[in-house]
Short mmCIF file of C-alpha atoms in Angstrom, two decimals:
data_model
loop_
_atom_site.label_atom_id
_atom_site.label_comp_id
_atom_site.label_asym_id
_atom_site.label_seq_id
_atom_site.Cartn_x
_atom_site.Cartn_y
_atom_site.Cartn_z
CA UNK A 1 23.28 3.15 78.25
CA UNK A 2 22.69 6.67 76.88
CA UNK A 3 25.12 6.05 73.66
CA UNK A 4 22.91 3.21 72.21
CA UNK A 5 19.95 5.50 73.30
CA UNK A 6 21.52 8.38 71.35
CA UNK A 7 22.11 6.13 68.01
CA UNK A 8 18.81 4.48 68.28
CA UNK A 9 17.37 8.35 68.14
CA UNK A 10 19.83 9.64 65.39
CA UNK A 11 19.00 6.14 63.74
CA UNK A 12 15.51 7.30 64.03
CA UNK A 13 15.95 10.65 63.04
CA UNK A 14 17.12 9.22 59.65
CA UNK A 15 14.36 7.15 58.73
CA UNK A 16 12.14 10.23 58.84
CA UNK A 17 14.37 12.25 56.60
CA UNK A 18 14.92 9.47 54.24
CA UNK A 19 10.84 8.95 54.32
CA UNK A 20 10.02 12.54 53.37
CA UNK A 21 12.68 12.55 50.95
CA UNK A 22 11.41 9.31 49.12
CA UNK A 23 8.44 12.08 47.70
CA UNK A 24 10.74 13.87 45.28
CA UNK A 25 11.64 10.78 43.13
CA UNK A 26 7.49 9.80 42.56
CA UNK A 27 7.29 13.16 40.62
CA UNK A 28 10.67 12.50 38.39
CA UNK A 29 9.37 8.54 37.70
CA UNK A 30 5.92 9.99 36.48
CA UNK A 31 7.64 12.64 34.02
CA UNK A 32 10.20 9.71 32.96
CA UNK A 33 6.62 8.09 31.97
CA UNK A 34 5.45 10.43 30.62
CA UNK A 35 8.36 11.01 28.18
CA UNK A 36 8.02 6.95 27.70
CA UNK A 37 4.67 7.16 26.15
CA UNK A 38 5.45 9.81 23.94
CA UNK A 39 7.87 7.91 22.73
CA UNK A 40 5.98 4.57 22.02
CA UNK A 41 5.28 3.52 18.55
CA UNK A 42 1.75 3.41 16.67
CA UNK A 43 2.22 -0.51 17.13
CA UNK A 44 2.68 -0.14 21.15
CA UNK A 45 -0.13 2.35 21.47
CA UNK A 46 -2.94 1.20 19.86
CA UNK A 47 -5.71 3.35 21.81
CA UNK A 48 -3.87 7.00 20.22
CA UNK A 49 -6.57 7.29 17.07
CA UNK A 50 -4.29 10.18 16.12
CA UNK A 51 -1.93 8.13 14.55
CA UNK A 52 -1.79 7.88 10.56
CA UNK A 53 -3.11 4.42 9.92
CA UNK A 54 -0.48 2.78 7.56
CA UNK A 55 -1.86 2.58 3.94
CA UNK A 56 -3.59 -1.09 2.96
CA UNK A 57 -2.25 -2.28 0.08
CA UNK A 58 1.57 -1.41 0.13
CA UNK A 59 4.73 -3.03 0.98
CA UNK A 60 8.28 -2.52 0.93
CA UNK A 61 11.53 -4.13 0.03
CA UNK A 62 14.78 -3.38 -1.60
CA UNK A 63 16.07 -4.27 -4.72
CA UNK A 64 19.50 -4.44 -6.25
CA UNK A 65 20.49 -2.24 -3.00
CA UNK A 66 17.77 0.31 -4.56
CA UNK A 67 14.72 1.13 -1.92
CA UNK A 68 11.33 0.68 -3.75
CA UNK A 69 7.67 0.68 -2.58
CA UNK A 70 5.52 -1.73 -3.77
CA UNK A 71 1.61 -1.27 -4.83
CA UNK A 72 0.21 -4.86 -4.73
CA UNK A 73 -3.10 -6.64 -5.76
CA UNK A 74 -3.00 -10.23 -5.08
CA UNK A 75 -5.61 -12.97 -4.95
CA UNK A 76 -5.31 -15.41 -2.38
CA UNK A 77 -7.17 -19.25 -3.47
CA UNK A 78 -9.02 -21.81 -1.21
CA UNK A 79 -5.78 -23.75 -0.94
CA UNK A 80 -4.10 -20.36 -0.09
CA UNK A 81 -1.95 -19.87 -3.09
CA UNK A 82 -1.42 -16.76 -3.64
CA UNK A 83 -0.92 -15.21 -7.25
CA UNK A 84 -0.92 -11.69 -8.38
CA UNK A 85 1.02 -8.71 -9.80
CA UNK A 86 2.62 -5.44 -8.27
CA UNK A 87 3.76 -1.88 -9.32
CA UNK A 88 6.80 -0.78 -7.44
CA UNK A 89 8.31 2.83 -7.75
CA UNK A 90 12.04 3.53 -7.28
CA UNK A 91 13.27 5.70 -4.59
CA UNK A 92 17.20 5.74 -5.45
CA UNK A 93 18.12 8.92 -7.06
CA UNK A 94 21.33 7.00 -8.50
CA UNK A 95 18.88 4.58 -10.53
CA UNK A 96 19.70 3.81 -14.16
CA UNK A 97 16.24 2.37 -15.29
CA UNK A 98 12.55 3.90 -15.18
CA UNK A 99 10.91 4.85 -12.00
CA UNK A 100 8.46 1.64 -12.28
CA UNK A 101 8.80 -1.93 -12.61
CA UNK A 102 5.99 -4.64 -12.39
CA UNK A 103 6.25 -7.82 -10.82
CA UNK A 104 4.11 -11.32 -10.61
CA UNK A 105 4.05 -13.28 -7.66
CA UNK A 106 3.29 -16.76 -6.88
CA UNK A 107 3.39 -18.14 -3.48
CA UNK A 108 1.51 -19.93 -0.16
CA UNK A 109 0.53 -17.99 2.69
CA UNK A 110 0.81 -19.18 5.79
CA UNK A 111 0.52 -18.81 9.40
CA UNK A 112 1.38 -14.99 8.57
CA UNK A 113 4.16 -15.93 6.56
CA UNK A 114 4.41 -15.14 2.72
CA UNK A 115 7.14 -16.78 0.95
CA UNK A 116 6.73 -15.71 -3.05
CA UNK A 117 8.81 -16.43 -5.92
CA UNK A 118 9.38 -12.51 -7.40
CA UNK A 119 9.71 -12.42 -10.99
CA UNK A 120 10.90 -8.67 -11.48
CA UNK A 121 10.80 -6.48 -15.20
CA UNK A 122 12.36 -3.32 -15.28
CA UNK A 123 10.81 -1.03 -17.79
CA UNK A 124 14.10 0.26 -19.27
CA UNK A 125 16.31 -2.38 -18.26
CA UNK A 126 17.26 -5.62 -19.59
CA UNK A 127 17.94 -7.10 -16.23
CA UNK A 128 15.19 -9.37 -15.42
CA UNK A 129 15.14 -12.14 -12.21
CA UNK A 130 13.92 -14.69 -10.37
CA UNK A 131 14.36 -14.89 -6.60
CA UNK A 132 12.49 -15.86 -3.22
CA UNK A 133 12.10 -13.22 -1.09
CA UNK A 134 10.42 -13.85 2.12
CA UNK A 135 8.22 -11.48 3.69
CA UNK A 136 6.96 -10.07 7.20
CA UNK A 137 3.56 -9.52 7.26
CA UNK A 138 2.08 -6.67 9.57
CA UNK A 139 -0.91 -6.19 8.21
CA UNK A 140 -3.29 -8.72 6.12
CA UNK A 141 -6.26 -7.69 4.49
CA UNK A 142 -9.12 -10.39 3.06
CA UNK A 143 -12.01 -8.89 1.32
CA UNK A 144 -13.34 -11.20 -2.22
CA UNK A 145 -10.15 -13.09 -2.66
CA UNK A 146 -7.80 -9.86 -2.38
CA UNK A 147 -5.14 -9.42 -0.23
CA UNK A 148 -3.42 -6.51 0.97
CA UNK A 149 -0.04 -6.45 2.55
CA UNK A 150 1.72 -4.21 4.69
CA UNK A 151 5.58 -5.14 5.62
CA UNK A 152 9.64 -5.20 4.60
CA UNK A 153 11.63 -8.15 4.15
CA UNK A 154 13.14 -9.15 6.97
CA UNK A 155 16.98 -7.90 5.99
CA UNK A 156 17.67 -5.79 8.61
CA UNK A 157 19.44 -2.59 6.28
CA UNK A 158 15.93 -1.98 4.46
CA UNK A 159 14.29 -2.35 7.73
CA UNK A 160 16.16 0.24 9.39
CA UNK A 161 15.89 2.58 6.29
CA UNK A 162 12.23 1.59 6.06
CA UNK A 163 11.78 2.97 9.74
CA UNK A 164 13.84 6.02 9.19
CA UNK A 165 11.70 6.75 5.58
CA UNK A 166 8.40 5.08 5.36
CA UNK A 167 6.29 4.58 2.09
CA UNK A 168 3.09 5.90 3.36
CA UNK A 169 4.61 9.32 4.42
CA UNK A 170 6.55 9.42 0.86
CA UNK A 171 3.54 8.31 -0.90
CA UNK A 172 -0.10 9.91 -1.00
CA UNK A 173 -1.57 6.79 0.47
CA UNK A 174 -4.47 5.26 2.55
CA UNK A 175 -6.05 6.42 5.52
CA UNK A 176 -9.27 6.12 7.51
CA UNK A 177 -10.84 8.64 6.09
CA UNK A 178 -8.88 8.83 2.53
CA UNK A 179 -10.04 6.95 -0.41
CA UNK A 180 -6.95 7.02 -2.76
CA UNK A 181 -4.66 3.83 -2.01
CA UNK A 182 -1.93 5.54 -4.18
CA UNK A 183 -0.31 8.57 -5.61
CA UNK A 184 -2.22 9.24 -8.93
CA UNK A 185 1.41 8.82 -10.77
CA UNK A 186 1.80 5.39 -9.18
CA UNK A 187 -1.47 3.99 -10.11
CA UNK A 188 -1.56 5.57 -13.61
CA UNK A 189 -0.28 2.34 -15.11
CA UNK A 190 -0.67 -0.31 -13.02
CA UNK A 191 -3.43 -2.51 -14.12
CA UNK A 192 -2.08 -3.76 -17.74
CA UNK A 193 -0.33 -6.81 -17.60
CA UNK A 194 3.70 -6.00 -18.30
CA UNK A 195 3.69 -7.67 -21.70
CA UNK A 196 0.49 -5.52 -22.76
CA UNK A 197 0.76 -2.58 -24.48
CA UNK A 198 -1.09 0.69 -22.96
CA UNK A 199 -3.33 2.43 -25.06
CA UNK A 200 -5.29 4.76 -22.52
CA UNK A 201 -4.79 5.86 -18.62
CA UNK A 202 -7.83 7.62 -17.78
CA UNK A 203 -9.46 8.13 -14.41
CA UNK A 204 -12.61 9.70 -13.11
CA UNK A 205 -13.43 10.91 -9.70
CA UNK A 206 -14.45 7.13 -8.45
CA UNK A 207 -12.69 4.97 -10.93
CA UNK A 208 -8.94 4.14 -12.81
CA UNK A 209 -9.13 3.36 -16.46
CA UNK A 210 -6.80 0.90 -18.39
CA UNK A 211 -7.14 -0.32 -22.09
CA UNK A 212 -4.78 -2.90 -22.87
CA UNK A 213 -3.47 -4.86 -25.72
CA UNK A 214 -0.86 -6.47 -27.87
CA UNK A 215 -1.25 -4.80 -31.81
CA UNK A 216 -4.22 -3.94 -31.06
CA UNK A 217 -6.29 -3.06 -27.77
CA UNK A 218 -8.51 -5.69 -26.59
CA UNK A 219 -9.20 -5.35 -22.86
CA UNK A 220 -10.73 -2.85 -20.49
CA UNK A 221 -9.53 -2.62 -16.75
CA UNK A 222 -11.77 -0.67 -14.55
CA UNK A 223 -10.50 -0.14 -10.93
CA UNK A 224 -12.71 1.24 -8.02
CA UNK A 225 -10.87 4.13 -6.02
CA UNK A 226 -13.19 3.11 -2.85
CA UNK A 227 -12.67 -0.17 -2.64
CA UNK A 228 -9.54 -1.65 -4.75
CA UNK A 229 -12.31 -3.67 -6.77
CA UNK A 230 -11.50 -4.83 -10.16
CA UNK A 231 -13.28 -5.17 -13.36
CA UNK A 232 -11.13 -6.96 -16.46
CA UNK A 233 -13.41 -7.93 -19.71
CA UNK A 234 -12.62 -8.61 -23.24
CA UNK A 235 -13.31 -5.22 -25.10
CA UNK A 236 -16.20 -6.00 -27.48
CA UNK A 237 -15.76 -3.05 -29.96
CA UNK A 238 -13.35 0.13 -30.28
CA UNK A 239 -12.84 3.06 -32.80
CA UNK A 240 -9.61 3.14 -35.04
CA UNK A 241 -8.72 6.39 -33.64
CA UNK A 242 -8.92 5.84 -30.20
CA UNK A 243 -12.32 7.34 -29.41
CA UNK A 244 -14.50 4.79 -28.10
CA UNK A 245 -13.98 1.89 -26.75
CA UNK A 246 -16.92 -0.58 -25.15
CA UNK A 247 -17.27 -3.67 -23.40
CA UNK A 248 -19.97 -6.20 -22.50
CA UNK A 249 -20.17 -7.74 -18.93
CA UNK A 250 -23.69 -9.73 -18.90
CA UNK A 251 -26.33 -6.85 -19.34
CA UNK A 252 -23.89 -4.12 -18.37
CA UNK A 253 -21.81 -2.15 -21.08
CA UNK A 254 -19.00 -0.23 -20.25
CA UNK A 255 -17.72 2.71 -22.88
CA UNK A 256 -14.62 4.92 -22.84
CA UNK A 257 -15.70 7.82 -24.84
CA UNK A 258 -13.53 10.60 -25.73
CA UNK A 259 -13.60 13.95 -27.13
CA UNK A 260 -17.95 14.27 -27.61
CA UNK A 261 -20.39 17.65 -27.32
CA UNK A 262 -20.77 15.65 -23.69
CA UNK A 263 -17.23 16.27 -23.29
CA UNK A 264 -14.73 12.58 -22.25
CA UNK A 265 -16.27 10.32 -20.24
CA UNK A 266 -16.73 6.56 -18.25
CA UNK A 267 -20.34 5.58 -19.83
CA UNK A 268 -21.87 2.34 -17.98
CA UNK A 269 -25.52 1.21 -19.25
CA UNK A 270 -27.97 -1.84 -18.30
CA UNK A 271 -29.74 -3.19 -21.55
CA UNK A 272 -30.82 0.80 -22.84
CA UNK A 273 -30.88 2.34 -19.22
CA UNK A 274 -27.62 4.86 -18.23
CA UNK A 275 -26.92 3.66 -14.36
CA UNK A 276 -23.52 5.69 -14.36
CA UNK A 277 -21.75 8.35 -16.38
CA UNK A 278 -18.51 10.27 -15.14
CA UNK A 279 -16.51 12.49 -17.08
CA UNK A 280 -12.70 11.76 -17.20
CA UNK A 281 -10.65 13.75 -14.85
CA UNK A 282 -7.26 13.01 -16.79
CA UNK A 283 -6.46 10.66 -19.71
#
């Protein structure tokens, strides 16, 4: 009887050892964890505030096997049509046409799905197209009938360069505490329609500056750096040579002036009372 006495105690022997040694593998998981969250994405982590907050108002796809980035202002109905107009820059170094291209988009949203016909003009280029491209949405944005998208197609090439070389670290872009949704060379000409001609690009410190036309000028685009608001009105006057130009929204009068004692500058005025003046910044 001493044999199944002496296994039962080596037997025993071996649980202990194997229960002291079951300490040293607690340490390695919690450093394996460790090295886990680091390597979580901003989408998996949602409680790290340090990460760069991806910039409202831009999304991504890839055209003609060229990688672009898309500025976007689109207005999104009752019905939830949405219509609109983007300003994409060109990342491909091998790229035979101008940097920027503007496109118009018509489409439904749903259930976090855009699906938009893309009608694309390349400054530059003769090529011109129609095509559906459908689009992920990661990030949707509501605020007075504009809507701001965040996302990349769905083929998986862009996505994969798209995660390797994002936008918003190529691009001067939004974050929490940044009021510029683009790069200044990006947004210089965004706001004429394609067919318009451009005859200024002005900004101040708070707003972007378009007049557009055909001939002649005959509209005024103002664009709020805070907030992506837009004004468009009808220009209701304008000097010959380009020095003033005014228009009339109800009471309010807005006025381009350039090259005064005051120096260049956004005028706006209520009736005969100034409520804003800003000089120009670059024009």
């Amino acid at each position: 009887m001493r044999f199944p006495k002496l296994v039962f105690g080596l037997c025993f022997i071996w649980l202990l050892v194997s229960c002291g040694e079951e300490t040293t593998p607690v340490s390695t998981s919690s450093e394996n964890q460790v090295s886990n969250t680091d390597n979580r994405s901003p989408e998996q982590d949602s409680s790290d505030t340090s990460q760069k907050k991806e910039p409202s108002g831009t999304f991504c796809y890839g055209f003609n096997d060229r990688y672009v980035s898309i500025w976007s202002r689109l207005e999104i109905d009752d019905n939830q049509n949405v219509t609109g107009e983007s300003h994409i820059s060109n990342y491909s170094a091998e790229a035979d046409y101008s940097a920027y291209a503007f496109l118009e988009f018509n489409g439904t949203l749903e259930d976090e799905e855009l699906d938009l016909l893309v009608t694309t003009t390349i400054e530059g280029s003769t090529d011109s197209a129609d095509e559906t491209w459908f689009f992920r949405v990661k990030e949707l944005e509501t605020t007075v009938n504009l809507l701001s998208i965040i996302g990349c197609n769905e083929y998986a090439d862009h996505l994969e360069y798209f995660e390797a070389n994002p936008p918003w670290d190529l691009l001067s872009t939004l974050d929490e505490n940044d009021t510029d949704f683009v790069d200044e060379d990006l947004a210089s000409d965004t706001f004429c329609d394609p067919n318009d001609s451009v005859f200024v690009i002005a900004e101040t410190e708070n707003f972007w500056l378009n007049i557009c036309g055909g001939d002649l000028p005959h509209t005024y685009i103002g664009v709020s750096k805070d907030t992506g608001d837009e004004l468009r009105l009808g220009l209701s006057y304008y000097e010959e040579d380009g020095s003033y130009f005014e228009a009339i929204n109800g009471d309010y009068t807005y006025s381009i002036i350039f090259e005064t004692a005051k120096g260049s500058f956004l005028s706006v005025t209520q009736g005969d009372k100034q409520i804003l003046q800003e000089p120009l910044t670059s024009w």
